[in-house]
PDB file of C-alpha atoms in Angstrom:
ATOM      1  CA  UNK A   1     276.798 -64.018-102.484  1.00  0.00           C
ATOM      2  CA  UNK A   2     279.154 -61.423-103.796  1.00  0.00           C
ATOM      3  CA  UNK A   3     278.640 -60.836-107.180  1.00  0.00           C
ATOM      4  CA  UNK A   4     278.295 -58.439-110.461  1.00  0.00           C
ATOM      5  CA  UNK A   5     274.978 -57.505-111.188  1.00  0.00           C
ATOM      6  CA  UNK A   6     274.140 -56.450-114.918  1.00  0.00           C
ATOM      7  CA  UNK A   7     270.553 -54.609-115.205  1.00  0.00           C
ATOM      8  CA  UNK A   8     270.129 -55.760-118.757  1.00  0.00           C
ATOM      9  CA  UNK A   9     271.465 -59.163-119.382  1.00  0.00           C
ATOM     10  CA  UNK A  10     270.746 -62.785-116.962  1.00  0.00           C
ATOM     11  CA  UNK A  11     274.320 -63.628-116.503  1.00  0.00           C
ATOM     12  CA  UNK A  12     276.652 -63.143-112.989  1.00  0.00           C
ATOM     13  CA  UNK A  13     274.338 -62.168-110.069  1.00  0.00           C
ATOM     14  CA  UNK A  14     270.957 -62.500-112.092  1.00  0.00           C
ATOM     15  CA  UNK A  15     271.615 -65.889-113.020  1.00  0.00           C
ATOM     16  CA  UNK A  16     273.483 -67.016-109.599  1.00  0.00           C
ATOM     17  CA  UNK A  17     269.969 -66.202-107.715  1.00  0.00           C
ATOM     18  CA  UNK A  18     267.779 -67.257-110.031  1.00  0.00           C
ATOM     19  CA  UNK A  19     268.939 -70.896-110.104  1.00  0.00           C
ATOM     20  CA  UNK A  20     270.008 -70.821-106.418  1.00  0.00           C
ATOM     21  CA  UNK A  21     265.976 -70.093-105.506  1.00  0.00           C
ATOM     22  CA  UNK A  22     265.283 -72.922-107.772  1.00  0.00           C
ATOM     23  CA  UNK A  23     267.131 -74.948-105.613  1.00  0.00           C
ATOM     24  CA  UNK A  24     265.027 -73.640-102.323  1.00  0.00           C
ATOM     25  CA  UNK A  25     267.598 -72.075-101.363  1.00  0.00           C
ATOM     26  CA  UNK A  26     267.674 -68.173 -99.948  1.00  0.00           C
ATOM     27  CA  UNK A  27     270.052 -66.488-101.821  1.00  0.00           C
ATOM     28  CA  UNK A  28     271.304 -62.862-100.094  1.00  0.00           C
ATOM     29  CA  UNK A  29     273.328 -60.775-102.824  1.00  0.00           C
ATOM     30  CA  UNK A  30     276.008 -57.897-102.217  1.00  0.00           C
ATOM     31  CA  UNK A  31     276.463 -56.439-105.592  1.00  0.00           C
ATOM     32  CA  UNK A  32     279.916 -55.717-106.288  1.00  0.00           C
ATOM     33  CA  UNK A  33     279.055 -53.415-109.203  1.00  0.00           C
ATOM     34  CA  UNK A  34     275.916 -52.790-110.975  1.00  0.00           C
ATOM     35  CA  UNK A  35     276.576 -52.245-114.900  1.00  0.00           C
ATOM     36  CA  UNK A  36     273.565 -51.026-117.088  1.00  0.00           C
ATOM     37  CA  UNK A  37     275.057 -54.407-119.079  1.00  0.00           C
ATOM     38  CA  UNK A  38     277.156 -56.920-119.293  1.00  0.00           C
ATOM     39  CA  UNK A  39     280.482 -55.828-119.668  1.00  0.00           C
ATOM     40  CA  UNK A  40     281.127 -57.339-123.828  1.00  0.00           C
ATOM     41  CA  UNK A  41     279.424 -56.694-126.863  1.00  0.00           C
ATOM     42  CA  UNK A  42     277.193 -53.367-125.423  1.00  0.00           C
ATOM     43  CA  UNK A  43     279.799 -50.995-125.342  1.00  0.00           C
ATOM     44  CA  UNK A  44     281.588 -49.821-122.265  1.00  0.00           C
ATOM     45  CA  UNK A  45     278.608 -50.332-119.421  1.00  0.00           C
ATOM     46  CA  UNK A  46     277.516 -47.666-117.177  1.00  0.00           C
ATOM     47  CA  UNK A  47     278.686 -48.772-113.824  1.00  0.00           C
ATOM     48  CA  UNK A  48     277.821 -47.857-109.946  1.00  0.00           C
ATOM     49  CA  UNK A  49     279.843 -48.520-107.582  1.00  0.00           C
ATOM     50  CA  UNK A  50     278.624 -50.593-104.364  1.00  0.00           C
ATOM     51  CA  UNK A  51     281.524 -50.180-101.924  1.00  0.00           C
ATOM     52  CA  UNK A  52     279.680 -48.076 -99.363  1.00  0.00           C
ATOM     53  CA  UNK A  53     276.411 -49.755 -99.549  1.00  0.00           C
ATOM     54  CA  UNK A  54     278.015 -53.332 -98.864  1.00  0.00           C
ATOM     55  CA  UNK A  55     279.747 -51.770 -96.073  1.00  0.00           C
ATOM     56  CA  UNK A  56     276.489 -50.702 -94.402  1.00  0.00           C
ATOM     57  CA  UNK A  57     274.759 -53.685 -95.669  1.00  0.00           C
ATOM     58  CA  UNK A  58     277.294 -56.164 -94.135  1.00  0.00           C
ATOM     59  CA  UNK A  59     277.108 -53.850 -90.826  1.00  0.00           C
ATOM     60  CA  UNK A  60     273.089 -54.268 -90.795  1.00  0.00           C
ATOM     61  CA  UNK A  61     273.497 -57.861 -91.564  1.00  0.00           C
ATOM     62  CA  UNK A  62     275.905 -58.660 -88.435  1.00  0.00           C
ATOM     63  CA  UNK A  63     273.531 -56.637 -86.027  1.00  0.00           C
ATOM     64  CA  UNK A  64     270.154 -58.538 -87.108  1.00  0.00           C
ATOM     65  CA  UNK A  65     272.763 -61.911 -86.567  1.00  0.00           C
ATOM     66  CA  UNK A  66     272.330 -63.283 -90.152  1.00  0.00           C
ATOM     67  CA  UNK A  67     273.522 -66.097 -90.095  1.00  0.00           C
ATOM     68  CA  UNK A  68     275.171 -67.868 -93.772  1.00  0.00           C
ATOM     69  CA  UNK A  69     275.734 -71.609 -94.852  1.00  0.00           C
ATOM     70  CA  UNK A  70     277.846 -70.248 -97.690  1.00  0.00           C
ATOM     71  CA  UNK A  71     278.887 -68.059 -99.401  1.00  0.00           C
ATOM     72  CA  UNK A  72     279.743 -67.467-103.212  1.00  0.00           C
ATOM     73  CA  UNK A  73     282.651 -64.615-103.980  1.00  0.00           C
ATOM     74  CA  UNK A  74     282.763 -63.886-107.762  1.00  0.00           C
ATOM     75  CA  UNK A  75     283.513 -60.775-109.583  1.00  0.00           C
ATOM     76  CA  UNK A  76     285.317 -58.410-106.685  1.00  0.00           C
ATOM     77  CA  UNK A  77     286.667 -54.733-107.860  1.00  0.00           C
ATOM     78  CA  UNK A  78     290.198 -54.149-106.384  1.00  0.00           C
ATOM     79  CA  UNK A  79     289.046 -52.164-103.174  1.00  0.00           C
ATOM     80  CA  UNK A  80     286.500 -55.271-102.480  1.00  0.00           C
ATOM     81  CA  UNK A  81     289.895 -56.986-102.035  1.00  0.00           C
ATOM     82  CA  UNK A  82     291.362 -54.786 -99.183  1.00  0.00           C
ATOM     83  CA  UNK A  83     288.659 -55.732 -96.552  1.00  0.00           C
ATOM     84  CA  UNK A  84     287.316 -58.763 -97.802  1.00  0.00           C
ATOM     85  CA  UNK A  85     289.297 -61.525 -95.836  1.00  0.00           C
ATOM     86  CA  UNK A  86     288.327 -59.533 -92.947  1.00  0.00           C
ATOM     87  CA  UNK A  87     285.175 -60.170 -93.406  1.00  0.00           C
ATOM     88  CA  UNK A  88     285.264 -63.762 -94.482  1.00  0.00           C
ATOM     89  CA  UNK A  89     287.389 -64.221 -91.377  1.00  0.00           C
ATOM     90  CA  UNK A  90     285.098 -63.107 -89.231  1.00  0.00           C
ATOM     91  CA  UNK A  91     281.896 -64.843 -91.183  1.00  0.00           C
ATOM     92  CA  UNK A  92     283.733 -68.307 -90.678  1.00  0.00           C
ATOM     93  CA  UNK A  93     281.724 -70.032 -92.943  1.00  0.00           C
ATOM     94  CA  UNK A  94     282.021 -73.845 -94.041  1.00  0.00           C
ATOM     95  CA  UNK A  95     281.525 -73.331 -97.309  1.00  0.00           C
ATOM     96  CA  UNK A  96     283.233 -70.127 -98.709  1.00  0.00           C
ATOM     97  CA  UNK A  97     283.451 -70.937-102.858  1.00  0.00           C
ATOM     98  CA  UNK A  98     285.698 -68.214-104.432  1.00  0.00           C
ATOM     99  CA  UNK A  99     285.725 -67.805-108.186  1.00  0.00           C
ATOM    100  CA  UNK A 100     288.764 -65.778-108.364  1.00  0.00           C
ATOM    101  CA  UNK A 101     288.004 -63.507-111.513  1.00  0.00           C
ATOM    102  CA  UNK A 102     291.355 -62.385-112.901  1.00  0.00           C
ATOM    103  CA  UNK A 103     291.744 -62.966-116.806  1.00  0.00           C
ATOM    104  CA  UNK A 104     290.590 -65.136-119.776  1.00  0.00           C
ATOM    105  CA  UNK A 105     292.408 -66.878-123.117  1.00  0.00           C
ATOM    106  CA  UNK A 106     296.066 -65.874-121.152  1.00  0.00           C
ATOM    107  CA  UNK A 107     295.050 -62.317-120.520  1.00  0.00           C
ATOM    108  CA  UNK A 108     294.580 -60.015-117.489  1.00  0.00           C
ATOM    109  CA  UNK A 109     291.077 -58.394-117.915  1.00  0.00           C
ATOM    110  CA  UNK A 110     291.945 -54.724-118.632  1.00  0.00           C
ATOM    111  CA  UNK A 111     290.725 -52.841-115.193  1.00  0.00           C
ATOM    112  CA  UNK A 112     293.649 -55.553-113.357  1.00  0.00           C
ATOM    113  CA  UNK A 113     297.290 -55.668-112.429  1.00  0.00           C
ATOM    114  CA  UNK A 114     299.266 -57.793-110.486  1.00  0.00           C
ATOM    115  CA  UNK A 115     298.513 -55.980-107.276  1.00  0.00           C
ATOM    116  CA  UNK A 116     294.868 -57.813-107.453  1.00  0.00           C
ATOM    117  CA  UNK A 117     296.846 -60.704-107.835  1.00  0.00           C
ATOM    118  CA  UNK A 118     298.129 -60.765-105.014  1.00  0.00           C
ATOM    119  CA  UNK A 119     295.657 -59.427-102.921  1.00  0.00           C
ATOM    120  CA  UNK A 120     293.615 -62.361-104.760  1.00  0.00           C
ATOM    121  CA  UNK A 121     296.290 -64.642-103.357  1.00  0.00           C
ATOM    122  CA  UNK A 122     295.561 -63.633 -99.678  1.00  0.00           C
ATOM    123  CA  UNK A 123     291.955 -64.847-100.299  1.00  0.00           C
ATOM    124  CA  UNK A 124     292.609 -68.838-100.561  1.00  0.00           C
ATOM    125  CA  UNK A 125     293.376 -69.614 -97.357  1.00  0.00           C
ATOM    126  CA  UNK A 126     289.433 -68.349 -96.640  1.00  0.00           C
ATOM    127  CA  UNK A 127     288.095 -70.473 -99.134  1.00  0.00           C
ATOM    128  CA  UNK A 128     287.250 -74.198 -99.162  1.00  0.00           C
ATOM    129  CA  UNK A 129     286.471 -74.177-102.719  1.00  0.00           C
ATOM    130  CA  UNK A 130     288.028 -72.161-105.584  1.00  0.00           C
ATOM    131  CA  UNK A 131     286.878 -72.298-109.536  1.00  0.00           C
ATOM    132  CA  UNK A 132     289.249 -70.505-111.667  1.00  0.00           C
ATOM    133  CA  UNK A 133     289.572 -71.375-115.156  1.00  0.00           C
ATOM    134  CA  UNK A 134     293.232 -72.228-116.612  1.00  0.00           C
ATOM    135  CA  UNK A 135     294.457 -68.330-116.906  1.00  0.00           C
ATOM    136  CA  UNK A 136     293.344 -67.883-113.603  1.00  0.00           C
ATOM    137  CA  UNK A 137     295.191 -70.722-111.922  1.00  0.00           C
ATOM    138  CA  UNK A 138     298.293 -69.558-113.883  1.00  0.00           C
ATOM    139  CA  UNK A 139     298.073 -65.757-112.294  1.00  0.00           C
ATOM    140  CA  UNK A 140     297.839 -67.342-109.036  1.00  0.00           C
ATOM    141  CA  UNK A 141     300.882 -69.686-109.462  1.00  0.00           C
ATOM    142  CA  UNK A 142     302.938 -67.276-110.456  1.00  0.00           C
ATOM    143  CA  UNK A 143     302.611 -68.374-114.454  1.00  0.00           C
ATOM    144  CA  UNK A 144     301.410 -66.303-117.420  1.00  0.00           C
ATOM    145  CA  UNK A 145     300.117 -68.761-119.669  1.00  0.00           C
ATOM    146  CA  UNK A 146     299.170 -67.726-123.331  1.00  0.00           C
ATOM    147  CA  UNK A 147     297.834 -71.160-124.128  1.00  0.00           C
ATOM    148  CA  UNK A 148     296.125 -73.824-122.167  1.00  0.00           C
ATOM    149  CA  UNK A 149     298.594 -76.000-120.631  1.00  0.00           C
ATOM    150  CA  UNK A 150     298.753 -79.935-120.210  1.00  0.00           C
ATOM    151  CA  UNK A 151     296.358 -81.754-117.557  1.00  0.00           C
ATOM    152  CA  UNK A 152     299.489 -82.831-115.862  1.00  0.00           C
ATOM    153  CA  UNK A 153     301.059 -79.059-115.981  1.00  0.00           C
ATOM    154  CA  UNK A 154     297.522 -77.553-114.128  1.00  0.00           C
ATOM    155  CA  UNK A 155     297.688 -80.993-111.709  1.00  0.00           C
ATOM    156  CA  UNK A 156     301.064 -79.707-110.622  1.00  0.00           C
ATOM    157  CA  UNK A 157     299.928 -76.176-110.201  1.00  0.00           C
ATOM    158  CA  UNK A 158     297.195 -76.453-108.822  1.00  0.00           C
ATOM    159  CA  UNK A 159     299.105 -78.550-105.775  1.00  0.00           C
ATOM    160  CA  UNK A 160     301.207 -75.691-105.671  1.00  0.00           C
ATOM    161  CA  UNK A 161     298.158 -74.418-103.690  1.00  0.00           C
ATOM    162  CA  UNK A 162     297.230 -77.127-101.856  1.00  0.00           C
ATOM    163  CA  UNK A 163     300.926 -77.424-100.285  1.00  0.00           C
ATOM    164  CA  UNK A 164     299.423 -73.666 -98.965  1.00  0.00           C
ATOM    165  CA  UNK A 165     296.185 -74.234 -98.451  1.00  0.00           C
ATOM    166  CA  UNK A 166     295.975 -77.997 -97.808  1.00  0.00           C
ATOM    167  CA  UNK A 167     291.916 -77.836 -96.826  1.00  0.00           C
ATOM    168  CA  UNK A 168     291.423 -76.021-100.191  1.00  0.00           C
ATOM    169  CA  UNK A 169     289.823 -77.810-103.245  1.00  0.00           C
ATOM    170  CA  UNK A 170     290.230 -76.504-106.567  1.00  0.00           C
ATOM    171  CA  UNK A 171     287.952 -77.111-110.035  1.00  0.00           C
ATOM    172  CA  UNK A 172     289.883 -75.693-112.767  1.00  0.00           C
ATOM    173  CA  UNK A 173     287.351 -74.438-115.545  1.00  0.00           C
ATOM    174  CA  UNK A 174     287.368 -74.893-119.278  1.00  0.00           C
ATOM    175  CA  UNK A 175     289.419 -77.608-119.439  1.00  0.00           C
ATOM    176  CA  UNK A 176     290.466 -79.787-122.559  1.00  0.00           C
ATOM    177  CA  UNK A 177     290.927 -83.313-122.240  1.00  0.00           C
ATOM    178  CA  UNK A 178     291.286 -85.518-125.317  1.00  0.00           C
ATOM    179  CA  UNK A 179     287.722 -84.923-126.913  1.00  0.00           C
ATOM    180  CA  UNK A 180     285.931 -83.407-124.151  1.00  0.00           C
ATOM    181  CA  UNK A 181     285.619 -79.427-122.368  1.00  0.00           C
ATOM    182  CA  UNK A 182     285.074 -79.554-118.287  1.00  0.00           C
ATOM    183  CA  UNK A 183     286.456 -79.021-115.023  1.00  0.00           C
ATOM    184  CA  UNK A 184     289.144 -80.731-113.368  1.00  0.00           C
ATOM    185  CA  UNK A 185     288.627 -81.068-109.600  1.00  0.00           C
ATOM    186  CA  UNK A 186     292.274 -81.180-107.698  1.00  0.00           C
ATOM    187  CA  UNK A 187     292.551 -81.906-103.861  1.00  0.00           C
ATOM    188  CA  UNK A 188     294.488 -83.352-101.527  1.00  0.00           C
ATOM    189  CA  UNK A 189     292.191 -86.542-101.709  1.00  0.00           C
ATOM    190  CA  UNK A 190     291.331 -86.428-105.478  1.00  0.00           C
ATOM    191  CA  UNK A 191     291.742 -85.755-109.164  1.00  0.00           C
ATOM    192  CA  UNK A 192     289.061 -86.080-111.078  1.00  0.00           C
ATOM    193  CA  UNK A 193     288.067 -84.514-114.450  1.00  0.00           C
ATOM    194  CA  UNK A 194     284.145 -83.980-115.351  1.00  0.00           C
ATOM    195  CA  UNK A 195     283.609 -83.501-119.005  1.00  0.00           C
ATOM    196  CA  UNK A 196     281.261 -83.122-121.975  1.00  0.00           C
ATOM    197  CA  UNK A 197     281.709 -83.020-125.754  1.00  0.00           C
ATOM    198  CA  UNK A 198     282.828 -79.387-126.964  1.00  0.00           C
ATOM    199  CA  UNK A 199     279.998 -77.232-128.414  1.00  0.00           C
ATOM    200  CA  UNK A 200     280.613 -74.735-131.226  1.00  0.00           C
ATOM    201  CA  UNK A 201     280.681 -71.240-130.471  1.00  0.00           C
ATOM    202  CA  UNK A 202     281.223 -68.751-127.378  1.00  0.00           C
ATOM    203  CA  UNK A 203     278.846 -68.769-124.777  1.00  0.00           C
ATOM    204  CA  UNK A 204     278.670 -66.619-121.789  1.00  0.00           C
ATOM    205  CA  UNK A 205     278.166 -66.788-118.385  1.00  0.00           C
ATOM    206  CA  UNK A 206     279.112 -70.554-117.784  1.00  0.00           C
ATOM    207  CA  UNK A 207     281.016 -69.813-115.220  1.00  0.00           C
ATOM    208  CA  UNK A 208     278.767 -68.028-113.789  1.00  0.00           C
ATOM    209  CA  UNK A 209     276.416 -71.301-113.738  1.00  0.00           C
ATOM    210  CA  UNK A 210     279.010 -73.399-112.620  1.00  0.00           C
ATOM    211  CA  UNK A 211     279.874 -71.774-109.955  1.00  0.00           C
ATOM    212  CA  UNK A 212     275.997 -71.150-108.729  1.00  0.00           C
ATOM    213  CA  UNK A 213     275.185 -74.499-108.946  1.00  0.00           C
ATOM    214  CA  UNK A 214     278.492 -76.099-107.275  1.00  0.00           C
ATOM    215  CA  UNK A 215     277.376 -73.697-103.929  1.00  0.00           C
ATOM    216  CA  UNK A 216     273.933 -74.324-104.209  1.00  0.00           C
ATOM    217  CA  UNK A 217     274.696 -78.696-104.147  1.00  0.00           C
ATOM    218  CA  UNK A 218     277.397 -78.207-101.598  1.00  0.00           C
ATOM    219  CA  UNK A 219     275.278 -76.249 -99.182  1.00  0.00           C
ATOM    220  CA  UNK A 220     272.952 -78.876 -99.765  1.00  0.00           C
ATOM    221  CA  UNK A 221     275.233 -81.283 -98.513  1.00  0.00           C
ATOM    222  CA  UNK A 222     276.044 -83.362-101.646  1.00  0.00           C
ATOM    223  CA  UNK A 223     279.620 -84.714-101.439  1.00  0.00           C
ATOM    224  CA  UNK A 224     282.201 -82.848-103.959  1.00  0.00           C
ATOM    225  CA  UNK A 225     282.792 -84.794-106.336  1.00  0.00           C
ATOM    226  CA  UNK A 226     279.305 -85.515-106.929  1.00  0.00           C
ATOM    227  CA  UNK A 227     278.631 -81.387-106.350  1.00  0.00           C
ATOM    228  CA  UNK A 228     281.336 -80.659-108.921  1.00  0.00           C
ATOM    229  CA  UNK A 229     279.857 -83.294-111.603  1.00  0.00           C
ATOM    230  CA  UNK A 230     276.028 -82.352-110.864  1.00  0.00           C
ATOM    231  CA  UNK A 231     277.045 -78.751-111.348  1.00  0.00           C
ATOM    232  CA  UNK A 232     279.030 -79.680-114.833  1.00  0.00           C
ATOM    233  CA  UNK A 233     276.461 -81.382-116.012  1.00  0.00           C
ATOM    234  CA  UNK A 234     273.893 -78.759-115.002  1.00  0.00           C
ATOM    235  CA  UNK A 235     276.028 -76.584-117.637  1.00  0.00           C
ATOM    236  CA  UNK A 236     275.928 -78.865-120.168  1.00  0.00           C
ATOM    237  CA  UNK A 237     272.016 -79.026-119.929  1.00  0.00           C
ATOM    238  CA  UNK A 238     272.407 -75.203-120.403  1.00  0.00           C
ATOM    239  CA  UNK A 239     274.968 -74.613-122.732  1.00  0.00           C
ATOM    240  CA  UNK A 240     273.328 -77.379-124.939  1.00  0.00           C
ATOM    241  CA  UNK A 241     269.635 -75.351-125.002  1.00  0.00           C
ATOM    242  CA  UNK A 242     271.700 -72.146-125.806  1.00  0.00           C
ATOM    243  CA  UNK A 243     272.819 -73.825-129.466  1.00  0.00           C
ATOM    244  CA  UNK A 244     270.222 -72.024-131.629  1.00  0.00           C
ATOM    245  CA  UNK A 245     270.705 -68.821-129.648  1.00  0.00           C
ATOM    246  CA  UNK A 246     271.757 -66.129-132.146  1.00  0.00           C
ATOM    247  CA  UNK A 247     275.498 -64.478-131.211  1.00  0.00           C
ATOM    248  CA  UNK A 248     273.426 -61.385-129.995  1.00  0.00           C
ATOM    249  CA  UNK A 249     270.952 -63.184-127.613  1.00  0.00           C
ATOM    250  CA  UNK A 250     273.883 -65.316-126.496  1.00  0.00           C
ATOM    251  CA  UNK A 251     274.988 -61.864-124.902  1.00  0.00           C
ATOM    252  CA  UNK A 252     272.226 -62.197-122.561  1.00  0.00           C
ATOM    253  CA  UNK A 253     273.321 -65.195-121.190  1.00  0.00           C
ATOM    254  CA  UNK A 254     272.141 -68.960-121.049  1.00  0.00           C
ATOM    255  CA  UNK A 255     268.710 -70.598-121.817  1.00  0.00           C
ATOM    256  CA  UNK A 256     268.220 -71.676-118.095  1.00  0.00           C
ATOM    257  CA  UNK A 257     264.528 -72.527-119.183  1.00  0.00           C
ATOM    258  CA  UNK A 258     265.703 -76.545-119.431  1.00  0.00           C
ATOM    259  CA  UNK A 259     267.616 -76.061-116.526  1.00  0.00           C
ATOM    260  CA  UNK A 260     265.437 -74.692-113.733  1.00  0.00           C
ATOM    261  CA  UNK A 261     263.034 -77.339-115.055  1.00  0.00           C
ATOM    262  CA  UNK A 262     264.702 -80.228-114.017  1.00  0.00           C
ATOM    263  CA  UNK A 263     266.142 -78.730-111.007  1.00  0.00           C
ATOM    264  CA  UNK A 264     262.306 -77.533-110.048  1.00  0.00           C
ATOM    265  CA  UNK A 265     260.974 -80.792-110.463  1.00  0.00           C
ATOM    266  CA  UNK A 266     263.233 -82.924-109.152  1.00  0.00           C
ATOM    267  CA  UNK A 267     264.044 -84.532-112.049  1.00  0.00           C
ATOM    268  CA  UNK A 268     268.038 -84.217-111.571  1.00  0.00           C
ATOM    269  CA  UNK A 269     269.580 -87.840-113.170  1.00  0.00           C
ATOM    270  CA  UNK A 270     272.731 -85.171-114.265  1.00  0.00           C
ATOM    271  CA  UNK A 271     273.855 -85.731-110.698  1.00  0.00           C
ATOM    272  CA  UNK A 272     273.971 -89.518-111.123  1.00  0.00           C
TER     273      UNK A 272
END
C-alpha cells in the first residue's frame, strides 16, 4: 500500500491499515510522505519526504521475496511517478487498485501540473482497478471540468479508457444521481451506480475508506460489483456515525468505531 501518512489525524494511510487489519488482512505500507497533519484546516503540514527510504524498502522487500495479493496506490508525489510503473511492472500483481489523486471540485491540487497528468496517465494500463472522483476522470480524459458532469457524459469518458485499457475497471467517486451521492462502476462488462442519500456537510477521508475497503473485499475474492457496493456501503456506515462530529474533529477523519465493528464481527449485511 502506497499511501500518505499524517502523524496527527486517522485519515489516508492510518485509516487504510487500520480497517484493512480489521479485515485479517496484512497490510505493508510505503509512505509516500509523512505530514505532521493532514494537509487542510492545520496550516501548511510539516512534511518528510520518503523517496529514498521506499527505494531501499522496496529493494529489501524483493530480496526477502515478499510476495503481494494487492496492492493499493493513493496519494503519489510527482517523483513517485517516474519509477513507479517500473515497479508495478515488475510486482505483476492481480489486483493493483490506483486512486489516481489529481484535483477536487474542478481543480488541480496546488503542488500539480499537467506533467503529473500525464505521467498519471502511464499508470492505467498497471492497474485493474482505478477510483477517481469526477475531476479526476476529467484530468485524465483530457477535460477540465468546473462542475460535475452528466452520468451519461462520465459513462462516455470513462470508456474513453477502457478503449485503452480494456481489462481496466473504473468507480468514479462522488457521484450525483437523482437523489442519491455514490460511485459509478464503468467496465467493459458493466455500469452500475451504488448510492446513498446525501449527508450534510464535508467530510474527509471517504475516499480514503472507499478505496481501503474496495482492496481489502477484492483481495478477498468478492466479485466487483459486490466489492464496489460492500465498500460504498461500508462508507455510508461511516460517514453516517461522523454526523454529530464537530467541523474540527471532522478534520481527523471518520468515526470508524461502527465500522470496524461490523466488519470485526462478521456482521457485514452492507455487502448484501
Amino acid at each position: 500500500m502506497i499511501e500518505d501518512l499524517a502523524s496527527l489525524n486517522a485519515i489516508s494511510g492510518a485509516a487504510a491499515i487500520t480497517l484493512l487489519n480489521a479485515m485479517q488482512l496484512h497490510p505493508a505500507l510505503l509512505p509516500s510522505v509523512i505530514l505532521s497533519t493532514q494537509s487542510e484546516g492545520y496550516g501548511t503540514p510539516i512534511t518528510l519526504s520518503t523517496d529514498e527510504y521506499c527505494h531501499r524498502t522496496l529493494s529489501h522487500w524483493q530480496k526477502l521475496s515478499v510476495k503481494f495479493d494487492g496492492l493499493l496506490v493513493g496519494y503519489s508525489p510527482s517523483q513517485y511517478l517516474e519509477w513507479l510503473p517500473g515497479e508495478l511492472a515488475r510486482l505483476n500483481l492481480s489486483t493493483c487498485l490506483i486512486d489516481p489523486v489529481l484535483g477536487d471540485d474542478g481543480q488541480l491540487y496546488p503542488t500539480f501540473d499537467a506533467n503529473v497528468i500525464k505521467k498519471m496517465r502511464q499508470l492505467l494500463p498497471l492497474a485493474t482497478v482505478i477510483t477517481p472522483n469526477w475531476t479526476e476522470l476529467g484530468f485524465l480524459v483530457g477535460e477540465n471540468w468546473k462542475d460535475e458532469p452528466s452520468q451519461v457524459t462520465l459513462v462516455h469518458s470513462a470508456q474513453k479508457l477502457l478503449m485503452e485499457n480494456p481489462n481496466l475497471a473504473i468507480v468514479i467517486t462522488g457521484v450525483h444521481v437523482n437523489s442519491e451521492i455514490g460511485v459509478l462502476l464503468v467496465s467493459n462488462q458493466q455500469i452500475e451506480f451504488f448510492g446513498s442519500p446525501p449527508v450534510t456537510g464535508h467530510f474527509y477521508g471517504t475516499g480514503d475508506v472507499f478505496s481501503a475497503l474496495l482492496l481489502g473485499y477484492l483481495v478477498q475474492k468478492l466479485p466487483l460489483s459486490k466489492a464496489v457496493k460492500a465498500a460504498q456501503m461500508g462508507v455510508t456506515v461511516a460517514v453516517n456515525a461522523s454526523v454529530n462530529l464537530s467541523s474540527q474533529e471532522r478534520l481527523d477523519g471518520l468515526n470508524l468505531q461502527p465500522l470496524l465493528g461490523k466488519i470485526i464481527k462478521g456482521d457485514l449485511a452492507f455487502e448484501k
